[in-house]
Amino acid sequence: MSFEEPSRARIAVVVVLAALVCATPVAAATAPVAQTGTDVRIGATIVVDEGETVEGLEAIGGTILVEGTVTGDVEAVGGDVRIDGDVQGDVDAVGGTVTIGGDVGGDVGTAAGSLEILEGATVGGTLSAGAATVTIDGTVVGDASVGAETIRLGDNAALEGDLRYGGSLEGDTDAVAGEVERDSSIAVGSDLAPTIEPLASWVVALYAFALNLLLGAVLLALFPRFSAGVADRVASNPVRTGLVGLGVLVGVPILLVATAITVIGIPLTIVGTFAFLLVIWIGIVYGRFAVAAALLSLAGVENRWLALVVGLLGGAVLGQIPYVGDPLNLLIFLLGLGALASTLYGPRRTVRERGQAEPEPEPGYEGDVGSDEPATD
């Protein structure tokens, strides 16, 4: 596979775009206290730290944790959404699990795999929830409308308004100050739950896809020949390449641990760990790119950018397939890691072998190696 050399303009554009987009989640995660306007954050883990204050929060991520103060509303989509701080407005959350452990001044609306309102938590407005399981052990000042396969009222639960529910209600109904009414029209959360967790995981997958695409674009733009060499190794000898990747994945951590045993080696281990994590990330991207390039070449298509996009999209889709997706992505990663290591090591080995193959000239002789005639004055 041959890729053309990139122009300087193209390299500059790719690097600037990568820097800007990769800096976006970092800047969001380190936003200053008492910001003006709604804070929009996207990332694998999003935290409003204790002591931090924002006017509003719109978040998409794997884990969303509010420990500080939000003076406005919180809108969150994530795998795990947890409110342990103080939200003075409303909370609208979609997630695999939603936990309210602090104080919410307004209404709470959730669609989740599970919802839990912990002891000591307070919902100042109404509660609208659809989940597989709902556990209420805190205080809900307004009315509650809950659809769930199982609804549990804990010993410390206090619902000051009415409770309308769909599903199975367990616990002390005396915790409800108003009327308790079963309403079959309220959707049971178990009907919603199967779509919630995949939605959250897809959000994380899309974010990861964007970062992988940027890294891959930088690699292909700056190192086209090296990238082609990685793809060639995967296509020409996938079994050996995968075994090399497995050896690197197992051997490097052992080496890092062995280095850390010596006190002098601790700094090297720390630096080496970060470097190895970067190599793993590059291996993931290269693996998906190389496999897609090999498959596209079978159809007569030689396009590195198309291979990158197809490979990363394919990896993201595989990650959402139960049981088989993760093992297949692991195999692809091992191919990428092995090809990366082999391509890096290959030129050095070639140079060393060439050096060993060249015989030393005999004393008293000059000129070309292998000449049968002695040097003349």
XYZ file of C-alpha atoms in Angstrom:
377
model
C 0.000 0.000 0.000
C 1.474 3.348 -1.018
C 0.318 6.673 0.336
C 1.365 10.047 -1.001
C 3.370 12.470 1.134
C 1.206 15.156 2.782
C 1.582 18.815 1.948
C 2.691 21.217 4.659
C -0.664 22.981 4.524
C -2.511 19.711 5.078
C -0.272 18.814 8.001
C -0.849 22.214 9.593
C -4.624 21.966 9.227
C -4.756 18.461 10.683
C -2.576 19.332 13.660
C -4.529 22.498 14.467
C -7.868 20.689 14.246
C -6.594 17.885 16.440
C -5.328 20.327 19.033
C -8.563 22.303 19.094
C -10.930 19.360 19.323
C -8.822 17.402 21.792
C -8.584 20.527 23.941
C -12.359 20.989 24.010
C -13.177 18.311 26.606
C -10.131 19.312 28.645
C -11.190 22.932 28.724
C -14.727 21.930 29.665
C -13.512 19.710 32.460
C -11.382 22.505 33.920
C -13.910 25.324 33.557
C -13.565 28.097 36.160
C -15.808 28.556 39.154
C -18.908 30.742 38.854
C -19.126 30.625 35.088
C -21.746 32.640 33.243
C -24.345 30.740 31.241
C -24.918 27.045 30.834
C -21.824 24.861 30.980
C -21.741 22.365 28.092
C -19.456 19.396 28.690
C -18.758 16.256 26.683
C -16.366 13.595 27.880
C -15.865 10.136 29.286
C -16.031 11.503 32.850
C -17.606 14.843 33.737
C -17.362 16.236 37.258
C -18.625 19.418 38.887
C -16.284 19.359 41.858
C -17.218 20.127 45.425
C -16.898 23.890 45.888
C -17.410 24.553 42.166
C -20.441 26.578 41.028
C -21.951 26.694 37.549
C -25.122 28.389 36.373
C -26.337 25.396 34.370
C -25.033 22.082 33.077
C -25.633 20.191 29.850
C -23.524 17.035 29.870
C -22.990 13.970 27.709
C -20.568 11.370 28.990
C -19.896 7.966 30.436
C -19.989 9.178 34.040
C -21.525 12.488 35.137
C -21.016 13.530 38.747
C -22.278 16.735 40.346
C -20.700 17.333 43.749
C -20.745 21.133 43.655
C -23.527 23.662 43.046
C -25.594 24.221 39.910
C -27.724 27.357 40.225
C -29.781 26.448 37.145
C -30.878 23.208 35.472
C -28.985 19.997 34.799
C -29.552 18.060 31.574
C -27.486 14.900 31.453
C -27.120 11.862 29.206
C -24.649 9.253 30.411
C -23.967 5.758 31.551
C -23.949 6.824 35.212
C -25.483 10.110 36.389
C -25.083 11.064 40.056
C -26.211 14.239 41.830
C -24.513 14.534 45.215
C -24.351 18.325 45.370
C -26.926 21.101 45.177
C -28.980 21.682 42.035
C -31.274 24.667 42.438
C -33.151 24.075 39.180
C -34.536 20.976 37.479
C -32.744 17.719 36.696
C -33.478 15.850 33.454
C -31.351 12.728 33.180
C -31.100 9.790 30.803
C -28.690 7.080 31.838
C -27.953 3.530 32.780
C -28.139 4.510 36.455
C -29.334 7.791 37.958
C -28.662 8.541 41.633
C -29.894 11.548 43.600
C -27.878 11.911 46.778
C -28.029 15.691 47.243
C -30.669 18.407 46.989
C -32.633 19.272 43.860
C -34.707 22.436 44.176
C -36.859 21.812 41.106
C -38.373 18.835 39.310
C -36.633 15.566 38.496
C -37.365 13.700 35.268
C -35.489 10.511 34.438
C -35.425 7.646 31.990
C -32.924 5.116 33.249
C -32.064 1.526 33.920
C -32.317 2.311 37.628
C -33.155 5.381 39.724
C -32.259 5.778 43.368
C -33.084 8.688 45.679
C -30.838 8.192 48.675
C -31.509 8.820 52.338
C -31.110 12.524 53.097
C -31.669 13.567 49.471
C -34.463 16.015 48.632
C -36.435 16.662 45.458
C -38.117 20.018 45.895
C -40.486 19.639 42.949
C -42.204 16.742 41.218
C -40.722 13.380 40.279
C -41.325 11.756 36.890
C -39.438 8.536 36.330
C -39.348 5.566 33.998
C -36.871 2.861 34.953
C -36.461 -0.847 35.528
C -36.133 -0.258 39.281
C -36.839 2.838 41.365
C -35.795 3.136 44.999
C -36.937 6.127 47.039
C -35.383 6.579 50.467
C -35.298 10.372 50.509
C -37.842 13.202 50.329
C -40.017 14.206 47.372
C -41.912 17.437 48.104
C -44.171 17.376 45.053
C -46.186 14.675 43.324
C -44.513 11.577 41.963
C -45.326 9.689 38.778
C -43.259 6.520 38.483
C -43.283 3.653 36.012
C -41.020 0.765 36.959
C -40.983 -2.990 37.209
C -40.190 -2.560 40.906
C -40.743 0.557 43.025
C -39.333 0.433 46.545
C -40.152 2.912 49.311
C -37.397 2.826 51.922
C -37.676 3.348 55.678
C -36.659 7.004 55.340
C -38.850 7.792 52.329
C -41.197 10.798 52.510
C -43.485 11.686 49.596
C -45.420 14.803 50.513
C -47.642 14.773 47.433
C -49.545 12.072 45.522
C -48.027 8.929 44.045
C -49.176 7.548 40.717
C -47.328 4.455 39.631
C -47.203 1.632 37.120
C -45.565 -1.640 38.098
C -45.004 -3.308 41.455
C -44.949 -1.125 44.592
C -43.034 -2.366 47.643
C -42.363 -0.865 51.065
C -44.320 1.356 53.426
C -47.013 3.238 51.529
C -47.621 5.316 54.675
C -44.573 7.282 53.531
C -46.906 8.898 50.946
C -48.791 11.837 52.447
C -51.204 12.140 49.514
C -53.084 9.580 47.474
C -51.533 6.390 46.159
C -52.946 5.360 42.789
C -51.951 2.607 40.447
C -52.208 3.767 36.850
C -51.716 1.170 34.132
C -51.263 3.930 31.542
C -47.881 4.819 33.042
C -45.182 3.004 31.089
C -43.318 0.442 33.154
C -39.650 1.382 33.139
C -38.534 -2.113 32.168
C -39.959 -1.353 28.730
C -37.665 1.676 28.506
C -34.563 0.293 30.186
C -33.330 -1.843 27.258
C -32.991 1.322 25.153
C -31.449 3.548 27.822
C -28.133 1.818 28.480
C -27.385 1.308 24.762
C -28.140 5.009 24.217
C -25.654 6.004 26.898
C -23.028 3.609 25.568
C -23.533 4.935 22.037
C -22.895 8.476 23.296
C -19.570 7.384 24.770
C -18.765 5.431 21.590
C -19.377 8.494 19.405
C -17.101 10.591 21.585
C -14.378 7.942 21.426
C -14.845 7.719 17.647
C -14.245 11.464 17.286
C -11.007 11.342 19.277
C -9.804 8.219 17.447
C -10.552 9.849 14.108
C -8.460 12.878 15.021
C -5.542 10.756 16.164
C -5.774 8.626 13.030
C -5.869 11.702 10.788
C -2.714 13.030 12.425
C -0.937 9.682 12.041
C -1.898 9.267 8.381
C -1.089 12.869 7.488
C 2.289 13.000 9.199
C 3.440 9.390 8.680
C 1.838 8.015 5.498
C 4.633 5.551 4.657
C 4.887 4.272 8.210
C 1.090 3.854 8.325
C 1.206 1.947 5.053
C 3.881 -0.316 6.546
C 1.631 -1.036 9.542
C -1.241 -1.936 7.224
C 1.023 -4.173 5.116
C 2.154 -6.170 8.151
C -1.434 -6.851 9.220
C -2.415 -7.903 5.689
C 0.658 -10.055 4.987
C 1.037 -11.954 8.255
C -1.906 -11.431 10.648
C -1.177 -14.441 12.882
C 2.419 -13.492 13.623
C 1.466 -9.824 14.001
C -1.281 -10.662 16.481
C 1.077 -12.807 18.546
C 3.597 -9.961 18.634
C 0.826 -7.676 19.856
C -0.106 -10.141 22.594
C 3.533 -10.371 23.651
C 3.824 -6.584 23.876
C 0.552 -6.279 25.792
C 1.674 -8.841 28.375
C 5.410 -8.201 28.416
C 5.563 -4.423 28.766
C 3.502 -4.258 32.005
C 5.697 -6.999 33.497
C 8.779 -5.002 32.529
C 7.314 -1.834 34.053
C 6.544 -3.631 37.318
C 10.037 -5.103 37.415
C 11.496 -1.634 36.845
C 9.380 -0.181 39.646
C 10.788 -2.690 42.144
C 14.017 -0.737 42.115
C 13.583 2.657 43.756
C 15.596 4.302 40.986
C 13.243 2.857 38.392
C 10.029 4.375 39.785
C 10.266 7.580 37.706
C 10.998 5.486 34.611
C 7.976 3.319 35.375
C 5.703 6.346 35.664
C 6.910 7.789 32.371
C 6.841 4.361 30.761
C 3.251 3.765 31.876
C 2.024 6.958 30.229
C 4.014 6.166 27.099
C 2.568 2.643 26.994
C -0.984 3.986 27.351
C -0.337 6.242 24.370
C 1.035 3.266 22.416
C -2.119 1.293 23.285
C -4.303 4.109 21.961
C -2.272 4.313 18.757
C -2.459 0.514 18.471
C -6.261 0.630 18.661
C -6.458 3.205 15.884
C -3.863 1.487 13.698
C -5.517 -1.913 14.166
C -8.880 -0.716 12.933
C -7.294 1.234 10.097
C -5.141 -1.705 8.987
C -7.957 -4.269 9.025
C -10.224 -1.935 7.054
C -7.405 -1.203 4.578
C -6.868 -4.946 4.043
C -10.581 -5.557 3.467
C -10.920 -2.599 1.113
C -7.860 -3.729 -0.852
C -9.652 -7.014 -1.577
C -12.274 -4.918 -3.348
C -9.579 -3.001 -5.225
C -9.933 0.177 -3.139
C -6.696 1.841 -1.990
C -7.706 4.904 0.022
C -6.153 5.519 3.437
C -8.769 8.067 4.546
C -11.654 5.802 3.640
C -9.918 2.918 5.418
C -9.524 5.051 8.550
C -13.175 6.096 8.649
C -14.479 2.602 7.817
C -12.188 0.981 10.365
C -13.088 3.330 13.207
C -16.803 3.153 12.425
C -16.585 -0.616 12.304
C -14.817 -0.718 15.663
C -17.445 1.545 17.226
C -20.247 -0.644 15.885
C -18.532 -3.821 17.067
C -18.288 -2.350 20.550
C -22.081 -2.230 20.750
C -22.598 -5.888 19.805
C -22.975 -8.110 22.894
C -20.654 -11.084 23.455
C -18.749 -10.977 20.138
C -18.017 -7.267 19.715
C -15.443 -6.852 22.478
C -13.462 -10.025 21.617
C -13.288 -8.984 17.957
C -12.135 -5.487 18.910
C -9.492 -7.063 21.143
C -8.171 -9.137 18.247
C -8.089 -6.072 16.000
C -6.244 -4.151 18.719
C -3.645 -6.918 19.051
C -3.086 -6.759 15.292
C -2.571 -3.004 15.457
C -0.265 -3.189 18.470
C 1.766 -5.990 16.923
C 2.073 -4.219 13.578
C 3.089 -0.986 15.318
C 5.784 -2.742 17.358
C 7.051 -4.748 14.386
C 7.209 -1.721 12.106
C 9.081 0.296 14.738
C 11.497 -2.562 15.460
C 11.950 -3.688 11.862
C 14.225 -0.873 10.582
C 16.498 -1.144 13.625
C 16.849 -4.883 13.185
C 17.616 -4.433 9.491
C 20.341 -1.913 10.228
C 21.859 -4.179 12.893
C 21.807 -7.215 10.598
C 23.477 -5.246 7.831
C 26.169 -4.147 10.248
C 26.792 -7.730 11.320
C 26.922 -8.926 7.708
C 29.698 -6.535 6.679
C 33.151 -8.195 7.280
C 35.935 -6.210 8.827
C 38.871 -5.484 6.408
C 42.038 -7.383 7.153
C 44.981 -5.437 8.571
C 47.284 -4.026 5.919
C 44.573 -3.752 3.304
C 42.689 -0.714 2.085
C 40.063 -0.087 -0.490
C 36.823 -1.982 -1.052
C 35.835 -4.795 1.237
C 36.344 -8.133 -0.431
C 39.142 -6.978 -2.768
C 41.680 -9.654 -3.462
C 44.489 -7.177 -4.194
C 46.505 -5.490 -1.442
C 46.512 -1.733 -1.318
C 49.243 -0.064 -3.312
C 51.206 2.962 -2.303
